CSV table of C-alpha atoms (C1' of nucleotides) in Angstrom, one decimal:
chain,number,residue,atom,x,y,z
P,997,MET,CA,101.4,-2.5,5.0
P,998,ALA,CA,99.2,-2.9,2.0
P,999,GLN,CA,96.6,-0.5,3.2
P,1000,ASP,CA,98.8,2.5,3.6
P,1001,ARG,CA,99.1,4.4,0.3
P,1002,ALA,CA,97.7,4.5,-3.2
P,1003,PRO,CA,96.0,1.0,-3.6
P,1004,THR,CA,97.3,-1.1,-6.4
P,1005,ARG,CA,95.1,-2.7,-9.1
P,1006,ILE,CA,95.3,-6.1,-7.2
P,1007,GLN,CA,94.4,-4.4,-3.9
P,1008,ARG,CA,91.3,-2.9,-5.4
P,1009,LYS,CA,90.2,-6.0,-7.0
P,1010,ASN,CA,90.7,-8.2,-4.0
P,1011,ARG,CA,89.2,-5.8,-1.5
P,1012,ALA,CA,86.2,-5.5,-3.6
P,1013,ALA,CA,85.9,-9.3,-4.0
P,1014,ILE,CA,86.2,-9.8,-0.2
P,1015,LEU,CA,83.6,-7.1,0.6
P,1016,ASP,CA,81.2,-8.6,-1.8
P,1017,ALA,CA,81.8,-12.2,-0.4
P,1018,ALA,CA,81.5,-10.8,3.1
P,1019,LEU,CA,78.2,-9.1,2.2
P,1020,GLU,CA,76.9,-12.4,0.8
P,1021,VAL,CA,77.8,-14.3,3.9
P,1022,PHE,CA,77.1,-11.7,6.7
P,1023,SER,CA,73.7,-10.9,5.2
P,1024,ALA,CA,72.7,-14.6,5.0
P,1025,HIS,CA,74.0,-15.7,8.4
P,1026,GLY,CA,74.5,-12.6,10.6
P,1027,PHE,CA,77.9,-11.6,12.1
P,1028,ARG,CA,78.3,-14.4,14.4
P,1029,GLY,CA,76.9,-17.0,12.1
P,1030,ALA,CA,79.4,-16.1,9.3
P,1031,THR,CA,82.9,-17.6,9.3
P,1032,VAL,CA,85.9,-16.2,7.8
P,1033,ASP,CA,86.4,-19.5,5.9
P,1034,GLN,CA,83.0,-19.1,4.3
P,1035,ILE,CA,83.9,-15.6,3.2
P,1036,ALA,CA,87.2,-16.8,1.9
P,1037,VAL,CA,85.6,-19.6,-0.2
P,1038,GLN,CA,83.0,-17.2,-1.5
P,1039,ALA,CA,85.7,-14.7,-2.5
P,1040,GLY,CA,87.9,-17.4,-4.1
P,1041,LEU,CA,90.8,-16.5,-1.8
P,1042,SER,CA,92.6,-18.1,1.1
P,1043,LYS,CA,91.7,-17.3,4.7
P,1044,PRO,CA,95.1,-15.8,5.5
P,1045,ASN,CA,94.8,-13.8,2.4
P,1046,LEU,CA,91.6,-12.1,3.6
P,1047,LEU,CA,93.3,-11.2,6.8
P,1048,TYR,CA,96.1,-9.6,4.7
P,1049,TYR,CA,93.6,-7.2,3.4
P,1050,PHE,CA,91.4,-6.8,6.5
P,1051,PRO,CA,92.9,-7.0,10.0
P,1052,SER,CA,89.9,-8.9,11.3
P,1053,LYS,CA,86.4,-10.3,10.7
P,1054,GLU,CA,85.1,-7.3,12.7
P,1055,ALA,CA,86.9,-5.0,10.2
P,1056,MET,CA,85.2,-6.6,7.2
P,1057,HIS,CA,81.8,-6.2,8.9
P,1058,ALA,CA,82.6,-2.6,9.9
P,1059,ALA,CA,83.7,-1.7,6.4
P,1060,LEU,CA,80.4,-2.9,5.0
P,1061,LEU,CA,78.3,-1.2,7.6
P,1062,GLU,CA,80.2,2.0,7.4
P,1063,GLY,CA,78.8,3.3,4.1
P,1064,LEU,CA,75.6,1.4,4.3
P,1065,LEU,CA,73.5,3.6,6.6
P,1066,ASP,CA,74.4,6.6,4.4
P,1067,THR,CA,73.4,4.9,1.2
P,1068,TRP,CA,70.4,3.6,2.9
P,1069,LEU,CA,69.1,7.0,3.8
P,1070,ASP,CA,69.8,8.6,0.4
P,1071,PRO,CA,66.2,8.0,-0.8
P,1072,LEU,CA,64.9,10.0,2.2
P,1073,ARG,CA,67.5,12.7,1.8
P,1074,ASP,CA,66.1,13.4,-1.7
P,1075,LEU,CA,62.6,14.3,-0.3
P,1076,ASP,CA,62.2,17.8,-1.7
P,1077,PRO,CA,60.3,20.4,0.5
P,1078,ALA,CA,59.7,22.3,-2.7
P,1079,GLY,CA,58.0,19.5,-4.6
P,1080,GLU,CA,54.4,18.5,-4.7
P,1081,PRO,CA,53.8,16.6,-1.5
P,1082,MET,CA,52.0,13.5,-2.7
P,1083,ASP,CA,54.5,13.2,-5.6
P,1084,GLU,CA,57.4,13.6,-3.3
P,1085,ILE,CA,56.2,10.9,-0.9
P,1086,LEU,CA,55.3,8.5,-3.6
P,1087,ALA,CA,58.7,9.0,-5.3
P,1088,TYR,CA,60.4,8.3,-1.9
P,1089,VAL,CA,58.4,5.2,-1.5
P,1090,ARG,CA,59.3,4.1,-5.0
P,1091,ARG,CA,63.0,4.8,-4.4
P,1092,LYS,CA,62.9,2.9,-1.2
P,1093,LEU,CA,61.2,-0.1,-2.7
P,1094,GLN,CA,63.6,-0.1,-5.7
P,1095,MET,CA,66.5,-0.1,-3.3
P,1096,SER,CA,65.1,-3.0,-1.5
P,1097,ARG,CA,64.7,-4.9,-4.6
P,1098,GLU,CA,68.1,-4.1,-6.0
P,1099,PHE,CA,70.1,-4.5,-2.9
P,1100,PRO,CA,68.4,-7.2,-0.8
P,1101,ARG,CA,71.7,-8.3,0.7
P,1102,GLU,CA,72.4,-4.8,2.0
P,1103,SER,CA,68.9,-4.7,3.4
P,1104,ARG,CA,69.3,-8.0,5.2
P,1105,LEU,CA,72.7,-7.1,6.6
P,1106,PHE,CA,71.0,-4.0,8.1
P,1107,ALA,CA,68.0,-6.1,9.3
P,1108,ASN,CA,70.3,-8.6,11.0
P,1109,GLU,CA,72.0,-5.8,12.7
P,1110,LEU,CA,68.8,-4.2,13.8
P,1111,VAL,CA,67.0,-7.3,15.0
P,1112,GLN,CA,69.9,-8.0,17.3
P,1113,GLY,CA,69.9,-4.6,18.9
P,1114,ALA,CA,72.2,-2.8,16.5
P,1115,PRO,CA,75.2,-3.1,18.8
P,1116,ARG,CA,77.6,-1.7,16.2
P,1117,ILE,CA,75.5,1.2,14.8
P,1118,HIS,CA,73.5,2.3,17.7
P,1119,ASP,CA,75.2,5.6,17.8
P,1120,ALA,CA,74.8,6.3,14.1
P,1121,LEU,CA,71.1,5.6,14.5
P,1122,SER,CA,70.4,8.0,17.3
P,1123,ARG,CA,72.6,10.7,15.7
P,1124,ASP,CA,72.6,10.7,11.9
P,1125,LEU,CA,69.3,8.7,11.4
P,1126,LYS,CA,67.5,10.7,14.0
P,1127,ALA,CA,68.7,14.0,12.7
P,1128,LEU,CA,67.6,13.2,9.1
P,1129,VAL,CA,64.2,11.9,10.1
P,1130,ASP,CA,63.6,14.9,12.3
P,1131,GLU,CA,64.3,17.3,9.5
P,1132,LYS,CA,62.1,15.5,7.1
P,1133,VAL,CA,59.3,15.2,9.6
P,1134,THR,CA,59.2,19.0,9.8
P,1135,ILE,CA,58.7,19.1,6.1
P,1136,LEU,CA,55.8,16.5,6.4
P,1137,GLU,CA,54.3,18.5,9.2
P,1138,GLY,CA,54.4,21.6,7.1
P,1139,TRP,CA,52.6,19.9,4.3
P,1140,MET,CA,49.9,18.6,6.7
P,1141,ALA,CA,49.5,22.0,8.3
P,1142,GLN,CA,48.9,23.5,4.8
P,1143,GLY,CA,46.3,20.7,4.1
P,1144,ARG,CA,48.2,19.4,1.1
P,1145,ILE,CA,48.3,15.9,2.6
P,1146,ALA,CA,46.1,14.3,5.2
P,1147,ARG,CA,47.1,14.6,8.8
P,1148,VAL,CA,48.8,11.5,10.2
P,1149,HIS,CA,51.6,10.9,12.7
P,1150,PRO,CA,54.6,11.9,10.6
P,1151,TYR,CA,57.1,9.6,12.4
P,1152,HIS,CA,55.0,6.6,12.0
P,1153,LEU,CA,54.4,7.5,8.4
P,1154,ILE,CA,58.0,7.1,7.8
P,1155,PHE,CA,58.4,4.0,9.9
P,1156,SER,CA,55.5,2.5,7.8
P,1157,ILE,CA,57.4,3.2,4.6
P,1158,TRP,CA,60.6,1.5,5.9
P,1159,SER,CA,58.6,-1.4,7.2
P,1160,LEU,CA,56.5,-2.0,4.1
P,1161,THR,CA,59.3,-1.6,1.6
P,1162,GLN,CA,61.9,-3.6,3.5
P,1163,HIS,CA,59.6,-6.5,4.3
P,1164,TYR,CA,59.9,-7.8,0.8
P,1165,SER,CA,63.6,-8.1,0.9
P,1166,ASP,CA,64.2,-9.0,4.6
P,1167,PHE,CA,61.5,-11.6,4.9
P,1168,ASP,CA,61.3,-12.7,1.2
P,1169,VAL,CA,61.3,-16.3,2.2
P,1170,GLN,CA,58.0,-15.9,3.9
P,1171,VAL,CA,56.5,-13.8,1.0
P,1172,ARG,CA,57.7,-16.4,-1.4
P,1173,ALA,CA,56.4,-19.3,0.6
P,1174,VAL,CA,52.9,-17.8,0.5
P,1175,LEU,CA,52.8,-16.4,-3.0
P,1176,ASP,CA,54.7,-19.2,-4.7
P,1177,THR,CA,56.3,-16.6,-6.9
P,1178,GLU,CA,59.8,-15.9,-8.2
P,1179,ASP,CA,59.8,-12.2,-7.5
P,1180,PRO,CA,58.5,-11.4,-4.0
P,1181,PHE,CA,58.2,-7.7,-5.1
P,1182,ASP,CA,55.6,-8.7,-7.6
P,1183,GLY,CA,52.5,-6.6,-7.1
P,1184,ALA,CA,53.9,-4.9,-4.0
P,1185,SER,CA,54.7,-1.7,-5.9
P,1186,ASP,CA,51.1,-1.1,-6.8
P,1187,PHE,CA,49.7,-2.1,-3.5
P,1188,ILE,CA,51.9,0.2,-1.6
P,1189,GLU,CA,51.3,3.1,-3.9
P,1190,THR,CA,47.6,2.7,-3.6
P,1191,LEU,CA,47.9,2.5,0.2
P,1192,TYR,CA,49.7,5.9,0.4
P,1193,ARG,CA,47.5,7.6,-2.1
P,1194,ARG,CA,44.4,6.6,0.1
P,1195,LEU,CA,46.1,7.3,3.3
P,1196,LEU,CA,47.4,10.8,2.4
P,1197,SER,CA,44.9,12.2,0.0
P,1198,PRO,CA,43.7,15.5,1.5
P,1199,PRO,CA,40.2,15.2,2.9
H,783,MET,CA,65.6,-40.7,31.1
H,784,ALA,CA,64.2,-37.6,32.6
H,785,GLN,CA,61.9,-36.8,29.7
H,786,ASP,CA,60.1,-40.2,29.5
H,787,ARG,CA,57.0,-40.1,31.7
H,788,ALA,CA,55.0,-37.8,34.0
H,789,PRO,CA,57.3,-34.8,34.5
H,790,THR,CA,58.2,-34.0,38.1
H,791,ARG,CA,57.8,-30.6,39.7
H,792,ILE,CA,61.5,-30.0,39.3
H,793,GLN,CA,61.5,-31.0,35.6
H,794,ARG,CA,58.6,-28.6,34.9
H,795,LYS,CA,60.3,-25.8,36.6
H,796,ASN,CA,63.7,-26.3,35.1
H,797,ARG,CA,62.5,-26.9,31.5
H,798,ALA,CA,60.4,-23.7,31.8
H,799,ALA,CA,63.4,-21.8,33.1
H,800,ILE,CA,65.6,-23.1,30.3
H,801,LEU,CA,63.1,-22.3,27.6
H,802,ASP,CA,62.6,-18.8,28.9
H,803,ALA,CA,66.4,-18.2,29.0
H,804,ALA,CA,66.8,-19.7,25.5
H,805,LEU,CA,64.2,-17.5,24.2
H,806,GLU,CA,65.9,-14.5,25.8
H,807,VAL,CA,69.3,-15.5,24.2
H,808,PHE,CA,68.2,-16.8,20.9
H,809,SER,CA,66.0,-13.8,20.2
H,810,ALA,CA,68.8,-11.5,21.0
H,811,HIS,CA,71.6,-13.1,19.2
H,812,GLY,CA,70.1,-15.6,16.7
H,813,PHE,CA,70.8,-19.3,16.8
H,814,ARG,CA,74.4,-19.3,15.9
H,815,GLY,CA,75.1,-16.2,17.9
H,816,ALA,CA,73.7,-17.8,21.1
H,817,THR,CA,75.9,-20.0,23.3
H,818,VAL,CA,74.7,-22.8,25.6
H,819,ASP,CA,76.7,-21.1,28.3
H,820,GLN,CA,74.9,-17.8,28.0
H,821,ILE,CA,71.6,-19.7,28.2
H,822,ALA,CA,72.8,-21.6,31.2
H,823,VAL,CA,73.8,-18.4,33.0
H,824,GLN,CA,70.5,-16.8,32.1
H,825,ALA,CA,68.6,-19.8,33.4
H,826,GLY,CA,70.7,-20.0,36.5
H,827,LEU,CA,71.8,-23.5,35.9
H,828,SER,CA,75.0,-25.2,34.8
H,829,LYS,CA,75.6,-26.1,31.2
H,830,PRO,CA,75.6,-29.9,31.7
H,831,ASN,CA,72.4,-29.5,33.5
H,832,LEU,CA,70.8,-27.8,30.5
H,833,LEU,CA,71.9,-30.7,28.4
H,834,TYR,CA,70.3,-33.1,30.9
H,835,TYR,CA,67.0,-31.5,30.0
H,836,PHE,CA,67.5,-31.0,26.4
H,837,PRO,CA,69.7,-33.3,24.2
H,838,SER,CA,71.2,-30.4,22.3
H,839,LYS,CA,71.2,-26.6,21.6
H,840,GLU,CA,69.3,-27.4,18.4
H,841,ALA,CA,66.6,-29.2,20.5
H,842,MET,CA,66.1,-26.0,22.7
H,843,HIS,CA,65.7,-24.0,19.6
H,844,ALA,CA,63.4,-26.4,18.0
H,845,ALA,CA,61.3,-26.6,21.2
H,846,LEU,CA,60.9,-22.9,21.0
H,847,LEU,CA,60.0,-22.7,17.3
H,848,GLU,CA,57.7,-25.6,17.5
H,849,GLY,CA,54.8,-24.0,19.0
H,850,LEU,CA,55.7,-20.5,17.9
H,851,LEU,CA,54.3,-20.4,14.3
H,852,ASP,CA,51.0,-21.7,15.5
H,853,THR,CA,50.6,-19.2,18.2
H,854,TRP,CA,51.8,-16.5,15.9
H,855,LEU,CA,49.1,-17.2,13.4
H,856,ASP,CA,46.3,-17.4,16.0
H,857,PRO,CA,45.3,-13.8,15.5
H,858,LEU,CA,44.7,-14.5,11.8
H,859,ARG,CA,42.9,-17.7,12.5
H,860,ASP,CA,40.3,-15.7,14.4
H,861,LEU,CA,39.3,-13.6,11.4
H,862,ASP,CA,35.7,-14.3,11.1
H,863,PRO,CA,34.0,-14.5,7.7
H,864,ALA,CA,30.7,-13.8,9.3
H,865,GLY,CA,31.8,-10.7,10.9
H,866,GLU,CA,31.7,-7.0,9.7
H,867,PRO,CA,34.6,-6.8,7.3
H,868,MET,CA,36.2,-3.5,8.5
H,869,ASP,CA,35.8,-4.5,12.2
H,870,GLU,CA,37.2,-7.9,11.6
H,871,ILE,CA,40.3,-6.6,9.9
H,872,LEU,CA,40.9,-3.9,12.4
H,873,ALA,CA,40.4,-6.4,15.2
H,874,TYR,CA,43.0,-8.6,13.5
H,875,VAL,CA,45.4,-5.7,13.3
H,876,ARG,CA,44.9,-4.9,16.9
H,877,ARG,CA,45.5,-8.6,18.0
H,878,LYS,CA,48.6,-8.7,15.9
H,879,LEU,CA,50.0,-5.5,17.4
H,880,GLN,CA,49.2,-6.5,20.8
H,881,MET,CA,51.0,-9.8,20.3
H,882,SER,CA,54.1,-7.9,19.0
H,883,ARG,CA,54.0,-5.7,22.0
H,884,GLU,CA,53.5,-8.4,24.6
H,885,PHE,CA,55.8,-11.0,23.0
H,886,PRO,CA,58.7,-9.0,21.4
H,887,ARG,CA,61.1,-11.9,22.1
H,888,GLU,CA,59.1,-14.3,20.3
H,889,SER,CA,58.7,-11.9,17.4
H,890,ARG,CA,62.4,-11.4,17.2
H,891,LEU,CA,63.1,-15.1,17.4
H,892,PHE,CA,60.9,-15.5,14.4
H,893,ALA,CA,62.4,-12.5,12.6
H,894,ASN,CA,65.9,-13.9,13.1
H,895,GLU,CA,64.9,-17.1,11.6
H,896,LEU,CA,63.2,-15.4,8.6
H,897,VAL,CA,65.9,-13.0,7.8
H,898,GLN,CA,68.4,-15.8,7.6
H,899,GLY,CA,66.3,-17.8,5.2
H,900,ALA,CA,64.1,-19.8,7.6
H,901,PRO,CA,66.2,-22.9,7.3
H,902,ARG,CA,64.4,-24.6,10.1
H,903,ILE,CA,60.8,-23.7,9.5
H,904,HIS,CA,60.7,-23.4,5.7
H,905,ASP,CA,58.4,-26.4,5.3
H,906,ALA,CA,55.9,-25.1,7.9
H,907,LEU,CA,55.8,-21.8,6.1
H,908,SER,CA,54.9,-23.1,2.6
H,909,ARG,CA,52.5,-25.6,4.2
H,910,ASP,CA,50.6,-24.3,7.3
H,911,LEU,CA,51.3,-20.6,6.8
H,912,LYS,CA,50.3,-20.7,3.1
H,913,ALA,CA,47.2,-22.8,3.7
H,914,LEU,CA,45.9,-20.4,6.3
H,915,VAL,CA,46.6,-17.3,4.3
H,916,ASP,CA,45.1,-18.7,1.2
H,917,GLU,CA,41.9,-19.4,3.2
H,918,LYS,CA,41.7,-16.0,4.7
H,919,VAL,CA,42.5,-14.3,1.4
H,920,THR,CA,39.4,-16.0,0.0
H,921,ILE,CA,37.4,-14.3,2.7
H,922,LEU,CA,38.9,-11.0,1.9
H,923,GLU,CA,38.2,-11.4,-1.8
H,924,GLY,CA,34.6,-12.2,-1.0
H,925,TRP,CA,34.3,-9.0,1.0
H,926,MET,CA,35.9,-7.1,-1.8
H,927,ALA,CA,33.6,-8.5,-4.4
H,928,GLN,CA,30.6,-7.5,-2.3
H,929,GLY,CA,31.9,-4.0,-2.2
H,930,ARG,CA,32.1,-4.1,1.7
H,931,ILE,CA,35.7,-3.1,1.7
H,932,ALA,CA,37.8,-1.5,-1.0
H,933,ARG,CA,39.5,-3.6,-3.5
H,934,VAL,CA,43.2,-4.1,-3.0
H,935,HIS,CA,45.7,-7.0,-3.5
H,936,PRO,CA,44.5,-9.3,-0.6
H,937,TYR,CA,47.9,-11.0,-0.1
H,938,HIS,CA,49.8,-7.8,0.1
H,939,LEU,CA,47.2,-6.5,2.4
H,940,ILE,CA,48.1,-9.3,4.8
H,941,PHE,CA,51.8,-8.8,4.3
H,942,SER,CA,51.4,-5.1,5.1
H,943,ILE,CA,49.7,-6.0,8.4
H,944,TRP,CA,52.5,-8.3,9.3
H,945,SER,CA,55.1,-5.8,8.3
H,946,LEU,CA,53.6,-2.9,10.1
H,947,THR,CA,52.9,-4.6,13.4
H,948,GLN,CA,56.1,-6.5,13.7
H,949,HIS,CA,58.3,-3.6,12.8
H,950,TYR,CA,57.8,-2.2,16.2
H,951,SER,CA,59.1,-5.2,18.1
H,952,ASP,CA,61.7,-6.5,15.6
H,953,PHE,CA,63.3,-3.2,14.9
H,954,ASP,CA,62.5,-1.4,18.1
H,955,VAL,CA,66.1,-0.1,18.5
H,956,GLN,CA,65.6,1.9,15.4
H,957,VAL,CA,62.2,3.2,16.4
H,958,ARG,CA,63.5,4.1,19.8
H,959,ALA,CA,66.6,5.8,18.4
H,960,VAL,CA,64.4,8.1,16.3
H,961,LEU,CA,61.5,8.7,18.7
H,962,ASP,CA,63.5,8.9,22.0
H,963,THR,CA,60.7,7.1,23.7
H,964,GLU,CA,60.3,4.3,26.2
H,965,ASP,CA,57.5,2.5,24.4
H,966,PRO,CA,58.2,2.1,20.7
H,967,PHE,CA,54.5,1.2,20.2
H,968,ASP,CA,53.4,4.6,21.4
H,969,GLY,CA,51.2,6.1,18.8
H,970,ALA,CA,51.6,3.1,16.4
H,971,SER,CA,48.2,1.7,17.2
H,972,ASP,CA,46.3,4.9,16.1
H,973,PHE,CA,48.4,5.4,13.1
H,974,ILE,CA,47.9,1.9,11.8
H,975,GLU,CA,44.2,1.8,12.5
H,976,THR,CA,43.8,5.1,10.5
H,977,LEU,CA,45.8,3.7,7.8
H,978,TYR,CA,43.6,0.7,7.3
H,979,ARG,CA,40.4,2.6,7.7
H,980,ARG,CA,41.5,4.9,4.8
H,981,LEU,CA,42.8,2.1,2.7
H,982,LEU,CA,39.8,-0.2,3.0
H,983,SER,CA,36.8,2.1,3.4
H,984,PRO,CA,34.5,1.3,0.5
H,985,PRO,CA,34.6,4.0,-2.3
Q,294,DG,C1',117.1,-9.9,-15.3
Q,295,DA,C1',118.0,-8.5,-10.5
Q,296,DA,C1',116.2,-6.3,-6.8
Q,297,DT,C1',112.6,-4.8,-4.1
Q,298,DG,C1',108.2,-4.7,-2.4
Q,299,DA,C1',103.5,-6.7,-2.7
Q,300,DT,C1',100.9,-10.8,-2.4
Q,301,DT,C1',99.9,-15.6,-1.2
Q,302,DT,C1',99.8,-19.6,1.7
Q,303,DG,C1',100.7,-24.0,4.5
Q,304,DA,C1',101.3,-24.9,9.0
Q,305,DC,C1',100.2,-23.6,13.3
Q,306,DC,C1',98.1,-21.7,17.7
Q,307,DA,C1',94.8,-20.2,21.4
Q,308,DT,C1',90.3,-19.9,22.4
Q,309,DC,C1',85.6,-20.9,22.2
Q,310,DT,C1',81.9,-24.0,22.1
Q,311,DG,C1',78.8,-28.0,21.9
Q,312,DG,C1',78.6,-32.0,24.1
Q,313,DT,C1',80.0,-36.3,27.4
Q,314,DC,C1',80.6,-38.7,31.6
Q,315,DA,C1',81.4,-40.6,35.9
Q,316,DA,C1',80.8,-39.3,40.4
Q,317,DA,C1',78.4,-36.7,43.7
Q,318,DC,C1',74.3,-35.0,45.6
Q,319,DT,C1',69.2,-34.4,46.6
Q,320,DC,C1',64.7,-35.9,47.1
Q,321,DA,C1',60.4,-38.6,47.7
Q,322,DC,C1',58.7,-42.4,49.7
Q,323,DG,C1',58.3,-46.7,52.3
I,1197,DC,C1',66.3,-43.3,58.2
I,1198,DG,C1',67.5,-46.0,54.0
I,1199,DT,C1',67.2,-46.6,49.3
I,1200,DG,C1',66.7,-45.9,44.5
I,1201,DA,C1',65.5,-42.8,41.2
I,1202,DG,C1',66.0,-38.2,39.8
I,1203,DT,C1',69.3,-34.2,39.5
I,1204,DT,C1',73.6,-31.6,39.4
I,1205,DT,C1',78.3,-30.7,38.3
I,1206,DG,C1',83.6,-30.6,37.7
I,1207,DA,C1',86.6,-32.2,34.5
I,1208,DC,C1',87.2,-33.3,30.3
I,1209,DC,C1',87.1,-33.9,24.9
I,1210,DA,C1',86.9,-33.0,19.9
I,1211,DG,C1',86.1,-30.0,16.5
I,1212,DA,C1',85.5,-25.3,14.8
I,1213,DT,C1',87.1,-20.8,14.4
I,1214,DG,C1',89.6,-16.3,14.4
I,1215,DG,C1',94.0,-15.1,13.9
I,1216,DT,C1',99.5,-15.4,13.3
I,1217,DC,C1',103.8,-16.0,10.9
I,1218,DA,C1',107.8,-17.3,8.2
I,1219,DA,C1',108.6,-18.6,4.0
I,1220,DA,C1',107.5,-18.8,-0.8
I,1221,DT,C1',105.7,-16.6,-5.0
I,1222,DC,C1',104.6,-12.9,-7.9
I,1223,DA,C1',104.8,-8.0,-10.1
I,1224,DT,C1',107.1,-3.9,-11.0
I,1225,DT,C1',110.7,-1.1,-11.8
I,1226,DC,C1',115.3,0.1,-12.9
DNA sequence: GAATGATTTGACCATCTGGTCAAACTCACG
DNA sequence: CGTGAGTTTGACCAGATGGTCAAATCATTC
């Protein structure tokens, strides 16, 4: 089989092209809404050729999802308990927003999965995601106890950051329809930063 | 045809059952991910029977979407320019949050549509939605100019309300995975209210 | 440049799915 | 009850879709 040992130059190139095409199509239409043919056209390869590199449509989707959650949580992972609380949180917000802006397809792939009940990543959520959030919430609670940031529900604080930042990639049609702008993120950064400054400034 | 004049008792009952089933299935799997068979089973009717009441799967989806945007915007419509600014905004937030809690399926139907580029409601968005938001933004700007609430980007203020409130219904799997709770809205209301009080209190 | 393994593809298949239709059944009403 | 309209369904169809396969083509190495 092609996938067994030391990938060749062609294998690397084609697998990458397929995953990119799959990301494009899955993020735009959801798993069920995407067809292998669409992905093949997008990748510039024939359908049987795709299935030479991936055993099934499922496998392509799984390959995309596999690394995604990890990458997606990296910005939160970098929240430093030793840093200045307000700076750390604002930096996290900025990283998250930048990620949404730079990788809207990944964001939508994830959103599609979540809206439909996350059938394929449910376990990862209640294991890895929960563990990381729990850990970071402890840090936030520490900062609040020390009076270095205002006291708010720490879990909802994190949810709010996810929600505000991803809104601009996941629902960008809506934002664009209202704002009539090219870049849905325009002005979002300032607004969100102001929001968290006012919410979290110690009394 | 059945749909022509004065619907009978049976027609009313069955059409309602079909739409409820369709909402259940479409909101959980998206348009393409839903099958007429699933809807039929959910509704307790046979597939040809569904197609006796609706000419196509598309028609069922359209019937659901038709009223949805209007209903969805009602909370914003009620924002009263004559009211006390902070009260009005907080009341809007509460109405929106309650709507997400009470009608999570409708919210997800809408989210599914938006994430995938809103192919079927794009026009309604840039017409009706935009018009309403523009109107209400004028009110917000007035309040800000009078110094009755703090000055923030009014469009992003509205986006933030949408984003924060709908997050709990659209992505409730994620919230539940982290919080380990029955009700994903638990605590959300207090958090969001605090957030807008601090963001918008005049300087 | 021949041999070997990697890559590509046209043709094909089974299943799923939206939709049709004629026949059967049920109901309301005179 | 009988009758006609309203309702229901089993059987069926056409097209889409995920996936297979043997044969052909290409790359690499000796």
